[in-house]
Every structure is written in structure tokens, then in C-alpha cells.
Amino acid sequence: QVQLVESGGGLVQAGGSLRLSCAVSRRVFSVQSMAWYRQTPGKQRELVADITPDGSSNYATSVKGRFTISRDNAKNMVYLEMGNVQPEDTGVYYCWSRLAKSSHDDVWDYWGPGTQVTVSS
């Protein structure tokens, strides 16, 4: 059973920083793209940032210049450094990865359970 395990959420004041981490729970054959999504009440889940194995990344316009996504391929981990956070960054942040468990498996999408980030004004 492969799981994505997130950590690092919490309460932070506007203008502050927070770092989210996500780990693949066990050794797998290959990890392709990894990403962070977020969801706020009444809204659809939206992409915050994604990153390919070679480090190419994309960001939502709303977080560009404030957030940084990175990954450690040796540890199969992805991080999100959140800087100058604002109340509108409040939401549940989900880790996502496309990976193959073994050389015999197809690639599948996996989601973490989510971690709450609350930014107070």
C-alpha cells in the first residue's frame, strides 16, 4: 500500500512563512510529477504548484513569487515553502504524485489526506 504523508500545516500570521512536506510512504519503482493542490470551502481543488523529476516547476499565478516547490528524488519527497502568506492562502493543502509502484505496474495518481493551513490576518 502506497500512501502520501503530509506534514507541516498549521496556523500562521499573515506575512509569515510555513513549510509543507510530503513523503511517499514506501519505496516505489518510479515517481513522476509531484504537486501541491489546495481547497477552500465552496471552491474546487486548485493546483498550487507542480514539479517534474528534473525540477521543472509551475505555479498558480496567485502564489508565484511567494511559494517555492522543491523535491528530493532520493527520498521521494516534495516540499512547499510558503512565504508572505495571506488569509486567502487558507485551505486544506493536498500532496499529489503520479507514480508506479513496481516495474510491472502502470502509473497511478495518489493523493495525501490533506493538511490544514490557516492564515490569520
mmCIF file of N, CA and C in Angstrom:
data_model
loop_
_atom_site.group_PDB
_atom_site.id
_atom_site.type_symbol
_atom_site.label_atom_id
_atom_site.label_comp_id
_atom_site.label_asym_id
_atom_site.label_seq_id
_atom_site.Cartn_x
_atom_site.Cartn_y
_atom_site.Cartn_z
ATOM 1 N N GLN A 1 0.856 -1.186 0.000
ATOM 2 C CA GLN A 1 0.000 0.000 0.000
ATOM 3 C C GLN A 1 0.896 1.241 0.000
ATOM 4 N N VAL A 2 0.679 2.102 -0.972
ATOM 5 C CA VAL A 2 1.445 3.338 -1.062
ATOM 6 C C VAL A 2 0.574 4.482 -0.573
ATOM 7 N N GLN A 3 1.141 5.295 0.272
ATOM 8 C CA GLN A 3 0.423 6.471 0.758
ATOM 9 C C GLN A 3 1.326 7.697 0.630
ATOM 10 N N LEU A 4 0.695 8.848 0.520
ATOM 11 C CA LEU A 4 1.415 10.114 0.605
ATOM 12 C C LEU A 4 1.110 10.697 1.980
ATOM 13 N N VAL A 5 2.175 11.067 2.676
ATOM 14 C CA VAL A 5 2.032 11.541 4.055
ATOM 15 C C VAL A 5 2.499 12.992 4.122
ATOM 16 N N GLU A 6 1.568 13.879 4.425
ATOM 17 C CA GLU A 6 1.871 15.313 4.505
ATOM 18 C C GLU A 6 2.157 15.721 5.944
ATOM 19 N N SER A 7 2.933 16.787 6.071
ATOM 20 C CA SER A 7 3.176 17.378 7.391
ATOM 21 C C SER A 7 3.498 18.852 7.214
ATOM 22 N N GLY A 8 3.376 19.603 8.305
ATOM 23 C CA GLY A 8 3.808 20.991 8.292
ATOM 24 C C GLY A 8 2.709 22.035 8.284
ATOM 25 N N GLY A 9 1.461 21.614 8.192
ATOM 26 C CA GLY A 9 0.386 22.596 8.212
ATOM 27 C C GLY A 9 0.227 23.204 9.598
ATOM 28 N N GLY A 10 -0.622 24.218 9.678
ATOM 29 C CA GLY A 10 -0.879 24.842 10.964
ATOM 30 C C GLY A 10 -1.394 26.249 10.816
ATOM 31 N N LEU A 11 -1.296 26.990 11.912
ATOM 32 C CA LEU A 11 -1.766 28.370 11.958
ATOM 33 C C LEU A 11 -0.577 29.304 11.839
ATOM 34 N N VAL A 12 -0.706 30.305 10.976
ATOM 35 C CA VAL A 12 0.379 31.259 10.768
ATOM 36 C C VAL A 12 -0.227 32.640 10.551
ATOM 37 N N GLN A 13 0.493 33.650 10.972
ATOM 38 C CA GLN A 13 0.008 35.008 10.767
ATOM 39 C C GLN A 13 0.318 35.485 9.355
ATOM 40 N N ALA A 14 -0.514 36.376 8.876
ATOM 41 C CA ALA A 14 -0.283 36.967 7.557
ATOM 42 C C ALA A 14 1.112 37.577 7.502
ATOM 43 N N GLY A 15 1.781 37.323 6.385
ATOM 44 C CA GLY A 15 3.140 37.792 6.216
ATOM 45 C C GLY A 15 4.193 36.802 6.668
ATOM 46 N N GLY A 16 3.757 35.752 7.344
ATOM 47 C CA GLY A 16 4.680 34.743 7.851
ATOM 48 C C GLY A 16 4.990 33.670 6.829
ATOM 49 N N SER A 17 5.665 32.627 7.303
ATOM 50 C CA SER A 17 6.112 31.540 6.434
ATOM 51 C C SER A 17 5.718 30.196 7.014
ATOM 52 N N LEU A 18 5.639 29.226 6.130
ATOM 53 C CA LEU A 18 5.296 27.869 6.535
ATOM 54 C C LEU A 18 5.922 26.919 5.523
ATOM 55 N N ARG A 19 6.308 25.743 5.981
ATOM 56 C CA ARG A 19 6.861 24.752 5.072
ATOM 57 C C ARG A 19 6.070 23.460 5.178
ATOM 58 N N LEU A 20 5.558 23.011 4.035
ATOM 59 C CA LEU A 20 4.854 21.735 3.966
ATOM 60 C C LEU A 20 5.783 20.683 3.388
ATOM 61 N N SER A 21 5.640 19.463 3.903
ATOM 62 C CA SER A 21 6.417 18.337 3.406
ATOM 63 C C SER A 21 5.481 17.191 3.065
ATOM 64 N N CYS A 22 5.894 16.382 2.108
ATOM 65 C CA CYS A 22 5.103 15.209 1.722
ATOM 66 C C CYS A 22 6.056 14.095 1.346
ATOM 67 N N ALA A 23 5.805 12.915 1.900
ATOM 68 C CA ALA A 23 6.657 11.770 1.639
ATOM 69 C C ALA A 23 5.857 10.614 1.066
ATOM 70 N N VAL A 24 6.446 9.899 0.133
ATOM 71 C CA VAL A 24 5.869 8.640 -0.324
ATOM 72 C C VAL A 24 6.202 7.603 0.746
ATOM 73 N N SER A 25 5.184 6.848 1.185
ATOM 74 C CA SER A 25 5.314 6.048 2.406
ATOM 75 C C SER A 25 6.260 4.874 2.299
ATOM 76 N N ARG A 26 6.539 4.397 1.081
ATOM 77 C CA ARG A 26 7.462 3.271 0.940
ATOM 78 C C ARG A 26 8.184 3.387 -0.393
ATOM 79 N N ARG A 27 9.176 2.537 -0.544
ATOM 80 C CA ARG A 27 9.968 2.524 -1.768
ATOM 81 C C ARG A 27 9.080 2.123 -2.945
ATOM 82 N N VAL A 28 9.195 2.861 -4.051
ATOM 83 C CA VAL A 28 8.433 2.546 -5.257
ATOM 84 C C VAL A 28 9.365 2.541 -6.458
ATOM 85 N N PHE A 29 8.845 2.065 -7.593
ATOM 86 C CA PHE A 29 9.672 1.934 -8.783
ATOM 87 C C PHE A 29 10.036 3.289 -9.371
ATOM 88 N N SER A 30 9.055 4.141 -9.570
ATOM 89 C CA SER A 30 9.344 5.465 -10.130
ATOM 90 C C SER A 30 8.298 6.475 -9.693
ATOM 91 N N VAL A 31 8.774 7.679 -9.427
ATOM 92 C CA VAL A 31 7.903 8.792 -9.086
ATOM 93 C C VAL A 31 8.020 9.825 -10.187
ATOM 94 N N GLN A 32 6.933 10.137 -10.817
ATOM 95 C CA GLN A 32 6.946 11.130 -11.886
ATOM 96 C C GLN A 32 6.654 12.499 -11.291
ATOM 97 N N SER A 33 5.688 13.211 -11.798
ATOM 98 C CA SER A 33 5.418 14.543 -11.275
ATOM 99 C C SER A 33 4.868 14.489 -9.863
ATOM 100 N N MET A 34 5.142 15.538 -9.123
ATOM 101 C CA MET A 34 4.587 15.717 -7.782
ATOM 102 C C MET A 34 4.026 17.132 -7.723
ATOM 103 N N ALA A 35 3.075 17.345 -6.842
ATOM 104 C CA ALA A 35 2.412 18.658 -6.824
ATOM 105 C C ALA A 35 1.742 18.910 -5.495
ATOM 106 N N TRP A 36 1.393 20.169 -5.286
ATOM 107 C CA TRP A 36 0.544 20.584 -4.174
ATOM 108 C C TRP A 36 -0.709 21.234 -4.740
ATOM 109 N N TYR A 37 -1.832 20.813 -4.208
ATOM 110 C CA TYR A 37 -3.127 21.409 -4.506
ATOM 111 C C TYR A 37 -3.689 21.977 -3.208
ATOM 112 N N ARG A 38 -4.672 22.851 -3.339
ATOM 113 C CA ARG A 38 -5.359 23.327 -2.145
ATOM 114 C C ARG A 38 -6.848 23.465 -2.441
ATOM 115 N N GLN A 39 -7.606 23.384 -1.368
ATOM 116 C CA GLN A 39 -9.064 23.501 -1.493
ATOM 117 C C GLN A 39 -9.584 24.335 -0.338
ATOM 118 N N THR A 40 -10.442 25.288 -0.667
ATOM 119 C CA THR A 40 -11.115 26.094 0.340
ATOM 120 C C THR A 40 -12.614 25.817 0.240
ATOM 121 N N PRO A 41 -13.352 26.035 1.319
ATOM 122 C CA PRO A 41 -14.785 25.721 1.304
ATOM 123 C C PRO A 41 -15.502 26.413 0.148
ATOM 124 N N GLY A 42 -16.298 25.641 -0.547
ATOM 125 C CA GLY A 42 -17.091 26.180 -1.642
ATOM 126 C C GLY A 42 -16.353 26.322 -2.945
ATOM 127 N N LYS A 43 -15.092 25.968 -2.956
ATOM 128 C CA LYS A 43 -14.309 26.093 -4.185
ATOM 129 C C LYS A 43 -13.760 24.743 -4.611
ATOM 130 N N GLN A 44 -13.444 24.655 -5.890
ATOM 131 C CA GLN A 44 -12.827 23.429 -6.393
ATOM 132 C C GLN A 44 -11.366 23.365 -5.964
ATOM 133 N N ARG A 45 -10.876 22.162 -5.896
ATOM 134 C CA ARG A 45 -9.459 21.977 -5.604
ATOM 135 C C ARG A 45 -8.650 22.599 -6.748
ATOM 136 N N GLU A 46 -7.633 23.369 -6.381
ATOM 137 C CA GLU A 46 -6.844 24.050 -7.400
ATOM 138 C C GLU A 46 -5.372 23.697 -7.257
ATOM 139 N N LEU A 47 -4.679 23.704 -8.395
ATOM 140 C CA LEU A 47 -3.255 23.453 -8.389
ATOM 141 C C LEU A 47 -2.525 24.659 -7.821
ATOM 142 N N VAL A 48 -1.631 24.406 -6.882
ATOM 143 C CA VAL A 48 -0.783 25.460 -6.332
ATOM 144 C C VAL A 48 0.551 25.471 -7.066
ATOM 145 N N ALA A 49 1.172 24.298 -7.170
ATOM 146 C CA ALA A 49 2.462 24.188 -7.846
ATOM 147 C C ALA A 49 2.734 22.729 -8.154
ATOM 148 N N ASP A 50 3.448 22.482 -9.242
ATOM 149 C CA ASP A 50 3.883 21.120 -9.538
ATOM 150 C C ASP A 50 5.338 21.121 -9.967
ATOM 151 N N ILE A 51 5.924 19.929 -9.933
ATOM 152 C CA ILE A 51 7.350 19.810 -10.239
ATOM 153 C C ILE A 51 7.621 18.451 -10.858
ATOM 154 N N THR A 52 8.413 18.452 -11.920
ATOM 155 C CA THR A 52 8.787 17.213 -12.604
ATOM 156 C C THR A 52 10.033 16.613 -11.952
ATOM 157 N N PRO A 53 10.367 15.388 -12.320
ATOM 158 C CA PRO A 53 11.574 14.775 -11.730
ATOM 159 C C PRO A 53 12.845 15.565 -11.981
ATOM 160 N N ASP A 54 12.911 16.287 -13.095
ATOM 161 C CA ASP A 54 14.127 17.048 -13.384
ATOM 162 C C ASP A 54 14.099 18.442 -12.772
ATOM 163 N N GLY A 55 13.042 18.753 -12.018
ATOM 164 C CA GLY A 55 12.994 20.010 -11.285
ATOM 165 C C GLY A 55 12.242 21.140 -11.952
ATOM 166 N N SER A 56 11.677 20.902 -13.124
ATOM 167 C CA SER A 56 10.880 21.949 -13.769
ATOM 168 C C SER A 56 9.591 22.145 -12.987
ATOM 169 N N SER A 57 9.234 23.392 -12.757
ATOM 170 C CA SER A 57 8.081 23.666 -11.905
ATOM 171 C C SER A 57 7.140 24.683 -12.533
ATOM 172 N N ASN A 58 5.898 24.635 -12.080
ATOM 173 C CA ASN A 58 4.875 25.587 -12.477
ATOM 174 C C ASN A 58 4.133 26.038 -11.233
ATOM 175 N N TYR A 59 3.644 27.269 -11.269
ATOM 176 C CA TYR A 59 2.948 27.834 -10.120
ATOM 177 C C TYR A 59 1.639 28.476 -10.529
ATOM 178 N N ALA A 60 0.684 28.430 -9.634
ATOM 179 C CA ALA A 60 -0.516 29.241 -9.816
ATOM 180 C C ALA A 60 -0.112 30.707 -9.748
ATOM 181 N N THR A 61 -0.788 31.516 -10.529
ATOM 182 C CA THR A 61 -0.467 32.939 -10.568
ATOM 183 C C THR A 61 -0.530 33.566 -9.186
ATOM 184 N N SER A 62 -1.477 33.118 -8.381
ATOM 185 C CA SER A 62 -1.701 33.726 -7.070
ATOM 186 C C SER A 62 -0.547 33.487 -6.089
ATOM 187 N N VAL A 63 0.295 32.490 -6.351
ATOM 188 C CA VAL A 63 1.375 32.183 -5.409
ATOM 189 C C VAL A 63 2.754 32.428 -5.996
ATOM 190 N N LYS A 64 2.802 32.764 -7.262
ATOM 191 C CA LYS A 64 4.087 32.948 -7.925
ATOM 192 C C LYS A 64 4.876 34.046 -7.220
ATOM 193 N N GLY A 65 6.133 33.768 -6.946
ATOM 194 C CA GLY A 65 6.985 34.733 -6.254
ATOM 195 C C GLY A 65 6.920 34.627 -4.740
ATOM 196 N N ARG A 66 5.946 33.903 -4.217
ATOM 197 C CA ARG A 66 5.804 33.748 -2.763
ATOM 198 C C ARG A 66 6.062 32.314 -2.308
ATOM 199 N N PHE A 67 5.651 31.356 -3.114
ATOM 200 C CA PHE A 67 5.796 29.938 -2.767
ATOM 201 C C PHE A 67 6.880 29.309 -3.643
ATOM 202 N N THR A 68 7.545 28.312 -3.079
ATOM 203 C CA THR A 68 8.549 27.560 -3.828
ATOM 204 C C THR A 68 8.339 26.077 -3.605
ATOM 205 N N ILE A 69 8.218 25.341 -4.706
ATOM 206 C CA ILE A 69 8.105 23.889 -4.631
ATOM 207 C C ILE A 69 9.474 23.291 -4.927
ATOM 208 N N SER A 70 9.803 22.228 -4.205
ATOM 209 C CA SER A 70 11.057 21.524 -4.442
ATOM 210 C C SER A 70 10.840 20.050 -4.133
ATOM 211 N N ARG A 71 11.784 19.238 -4.541
ATOM 212 C CA ARG A 71 11.650 17.803 -4.282
ATOM 213 C C ARG A 71 13.018 17.199 -4.034
ATOM 214 N N ASP A 72 13.000 16.082 -3.331
ATOM 215 C CA ASP A 72 14.196 15.286 -3.080
ATOM 216 C C ASP A 72 13.932 13.924 -3.700
ATOM 217 N N ASN A 73 14.506 13.671 -4.867
ATOM 218 C CA ASN A 73 14.218 12.427 -5.579
ATOM 219 C C ASN A 73 14.751 11.205 -4.839
ATOM 220 N N ALA A 74 15.828 11.373 -4.118
ATOM 221 C CA ALA A 74 16.393 10.235 -3.376
ATOM 222 C C ALA A 74 15.465 9.791 -2.250
ATOM 223 N N LYS A 75 14.746 10.744 -1.682
ATOM 224 C CA LYS A 75 13.840 10.434 -0.570
ATOM 225 C C LYS A 75 12.388 10.358 -1.008
ATOM 226 N N ASN A 76 12.115 10.625 -2.274
ATOM 227 C CA ASN A 76 10.740 10.662 -2.776
ATOM 228 C C ASN A 76 9.883 11.595 -1.924
ATOM 229 N N MET A 77 10.390 12.796 -1.771
ATOM 230 C CA MET A 77 9.671 13.802 -1.001
ATOM 231 C C MET A 77 9.488 15.066 -1.827
ATOM 232 N N VAL A 78 8.427 15.793 -1.520
ATOM 233 C CA VAL A 78 8.175 17.089 -2.140
ATOM 234 C C VAL A 78 7.861 18.088 -1.036
ATOM 235 N N TYR A 79 8.291 19.319 -1.254
ATOM 236 C CA TYR A 79 8.137 20.370 -0.250
ATOM 237 C C TYR A 79 7.452 21.582 -0.861
ATOM 238 N N LEU A 80 6.818 22.356 -0.012
ATOM 239 C CA LEU A 80 6.265 23.635 -0.434
ATOM 240 C C LEU A 80 6.647 24.673 0.606
ATOM 241 N N GLU A 81 7.525 25.588 0.217
ATOM 242 C CA GLU A 81 7.906 26.709 1.067
ATOM 243 C C GLU A 81 6.931 27.841 0.782
ATOM 244 N N MET A 82 6.185 28.220 1.803
ATOM 245 C CA MET A 82 5.161 29.247 1.645
ATOM 246 C C MET A 82 5.659 30.514 2.338
ATOM 247 N N GLY A 83 5.840 31.570 1.566
ATOM 248 C CA GLY A 83 6.310 32.819 2.132
ATOM 249 C C GLY A 83 5.284 33.918 1.944
ATOM 250 N N ASN A 84 5.375 34.939 2.820
ATOM 251 C CA ASN A 84 4.435 36.062 2.766
ATOM 252 C C ASN A 84 2.995 35.559 2.596
ATOM 253 N N VAL A 85 2.623 34.639 3.447
ATOM 254 C CA VAL A 85 1.283 34.043 3.309
ATOM 255 C C VAL A 85 0.215 35.077 3.611
ATOM 256 N N GLN A 86 -0.921 34.900 2.991
ATOM 257 C CA GLN A 86 -2.057 35.805 3.126
ATOM 258 C C GLN A 86 -3.304 35.014 3.528
ATOM 259 N N PRO A 87 -4.301 35.685 4.095
ATOM 260 C CA PRO A 87 -5.513 34.958 4.508
ATOM 261 C C PRO A 87 -6.139 34.134 3.375
ATOM 262 N N GLU A 88 -6.014 34.587 2.153
ATOM 263 C CA GLU A 88 -6.593 33.829 1.040
ATOM 264 C C GLU A 88 -5.813 32.546 0.732
ATOM 265 N N ASP A 89 -4.681 32.348 1.375
ATOM 266 C CA ASP A 89 -3.951 31.089 1.234
ATOM 267 C C ASP A 89 -4.498 30.008 2.167
ATOM 268 N N THR A 90 -5.428 30.373 3.012
ATOM 269 C CA THR A 90 -6.038 29.415 3.929
ATOM 270 C C THR A 90 -6.752 28.321 3.154
ATOM 271 N N GLY A 91 -6.560 27.095 3.604
ATOM 272 C CA GLY A 91 -7.232 25.970 2.964
ATOM 273 C C GLY A 91 -6.598 24.661 3.372
ATOM 274 N N VAL A 92 -7.115 23.601 2.807
ATOM 275 C CA VAL A 92 -6.512 22.286 3.003
ATOM 276 C C VAL A 92 -5.579 22.041 1.822
ATOM 277 N N TYR A 93 -4.349 21.743 2.134
ATOM 278 C CA TYR A 93 -3.339 21.513 1.106
ATOM 279 C C TYR A 93 -3.114 20.015 0.934
ATOM 280 N N TYR A 94 -3.191 19.590 -0.314
ATOM 281 C CA TYR A 94 -3.069 18.174 -0.649
ATOM 282 C C TYR A 94 -1.805 17.930 -1.470
ATOM 283 N N CYS A 95 -1.112 16.900 -1.115
ATOM 284 C CA CYS A 95 0.025 16.436 -1.895
ATOM 285 C C CYS A 95 -0.489 15.462 -2.961
ATOM 286 N N TRP A 96 0.094 15.513 -4.129
ATOM 287 C CA TRP A 96 -0.282 14.621 -5.241
ATOM 288 C C TRP A 96 0.978 14.088 -5.888
ATOM 289 N N SER A 97 0.911 12.851 -6.349
ATOM 290 C CA SER A 97 2.024 12.305 -7.107
ATOM 291 C C SER A 97 1.531 11.273 -8.102
ATOM 292 N N ARG A 98 2.186 11.222 -9.210
ATOM 293 C CA ARG A 98 1.947 10.183 -10.215
ATOM 294 C C ARG A 98 3.140 9.241 -10.144
ATOM 295 N N LEU A 99 2.873 7.981 -9.860
ATOM 296 C CA LEU A 99 3.980 7.063 -9.664
ATOM 297 C C LEU A 99 3.611 5.636 -10.050
ATOM 298 N N ALA A 100 4.636 4.813 -10.201
ATOM 299 C CA ALA A 100 4.459 3.388 -10.461
ATOM 300 C C ALA A 100 5.055 2.624 -9.276
ATOM 301 N N LYS A 101 4.272 1.728 -8.685
ATOM 302 C CA LYS A 101 4.742 1.002 -7.503
ATOM 303 C C LYS A 101 5.867 0.036 -7.844
ATOM 304 N N SER A 102 5.755 -0.596 -8.991
ATOM 305 C CA SER A 102 6.791 -1.542 -9.403
ATOM 306 C C SER A 102 6.950 -1.448 -10.908
ATOM 307 N N SER A 103 7.943 -2.155 -11.425
ATOM 308 C CA SER A 103 8.182 -2.143 -12.867
ATOM 309 C C SER A 103 7.044 -2.817 -13.629
ATOM 310 N N HIS A 104 6.208 -3.575 -12.927
ATOM 311 C CA HIS A 104 5.084 -4.285 -13.564
ATOM 312 C C HIS A 104 3.798 -3.468 -13.532
ATOM 313 N N ASP A 105 3.824 -2.349 -12.788
ATOM 314 C CA ASP A 105 2.611 -1.572 -12.599
ATOM 315 C C ASP A 105 2.530 -0.404 -13.565
ATOM 316 N N ASP A 106 1.306 -0.028 -13.875
ATOM 317 C CA ASP A 106 1.080 1.233 -14.575
ATOM 318 C C ASP A 106 1.271 2.379 -13.588
ATOM 319 N N VAL A 107 1.387 3.583 -14.126
ATOM 320 C CA VAL A 107 1.445 4.743 -13.238
ATOM 321 C C VAL A 107 0.032 5.102 -12.796
ATOM 322 N N TRP A 108 -0.079 5.505 -11.559
ATOM 323 C CA TRP A 108 -1.358 5.915 -10.996
ATOM 324 C C TRP A 108 -1.167 7.224 -10.241
ATOM 325 N N ASP A 109 -2.271 7.911 -10.057
ATOM 326 C CA ASP A 109 -2.261 9.140 -9.273
ATOM 327 C C ASP A 109 -2.566 8.819 -7.809
ATOM 328 N N TYR A 110 -1.800 9.419 -6.923
ATOM 329 C CA TYR A 110 -2.001 9.230 -5.483
ATOM 330 C C TYR A 110 -2.170 10.598 -4.826
ATOM 331 N N TRP A 111 -3.022 10.624 -3.792
ATOM 332 C CA TRP A 111 -3.275 11.850 -3.045
ATOM 333 C C TRP A 111 -3.007 11.628 -1.565
ATOM 334 N N GLY A 112 -2.486 12.658 -0.924
ATOM 335 C CA GLY A 112 -2.409 12.638 0.516
ATOM 336 C C GLY A 112 -3.745 13.020 1.124
ATOM 337 N N PRO A 113 -3.912 12.836 2.434
ATOM 338 C CA PRO A 113 -5.179 13.135 3.096
ATOM 339 C C PRO A 113 -5.416 14.631 3.290
ATOM 340 N N GLY A 114 -4.386 15.429 3.106
ATOM 341 C CA GLY A 114 -4.533 16.875 3.257
ATOM 342 C C GLY A 114 -4.040 17.372 4.600
ATOM 343 N N THR A 115 -3.540 18.603 4.597
ATOM 344 C CA THR A 115 -3.106 19.248 5.832
ATOM 345 C C THR A 115 -3.658 20.677 5.839
ATOM 346 N N GLN A 116 -4.204 21.076 6.966
ATOM 347 C CA GLN A 116 -4.863 22.383 7.063
ATOM 348 C C GLN A 116 -3.832 23.486 7.252
ATOM 349 N N VAL A 117 -3.980 24.534 6.458
ATOM 350 C CA VAL A 117 -3.195 25.761 6.629
ATOM 351 C C VAL A 117 -4.173 26.890 6.882
ATOM 352 N N THR A 118 -3.977 27.571 7.983
ATOM 353 C CA THR A 118 -4.838 28.702 8.325
ATOM 354 C C THR A 118 -3.972 29.938 8.522
ATOM 355 N N VAL A 119 -4.300 30.985 7.772
ATOM 356 C CA VAL A 119 -3.556 32.237 7.861
ATOM 357 C C VAL A 119 -4.452 33.281 8.508
ATOM 358 N N SER A 120 -3.991 33.800 9.625
ATOM 359 C CA SER A 120 -4.775 34.815 10.343
ATOM 360 C C SER A 120 -4.316 36.209 9.925
ATOM 361 N N SER A 121 -5.275 37.112 9.878
ATOM 362 C CA SER A 121 -4.957 38.493 9.446
ATOM 363 C C SER A 121 -4.576 39.373 10.634
#
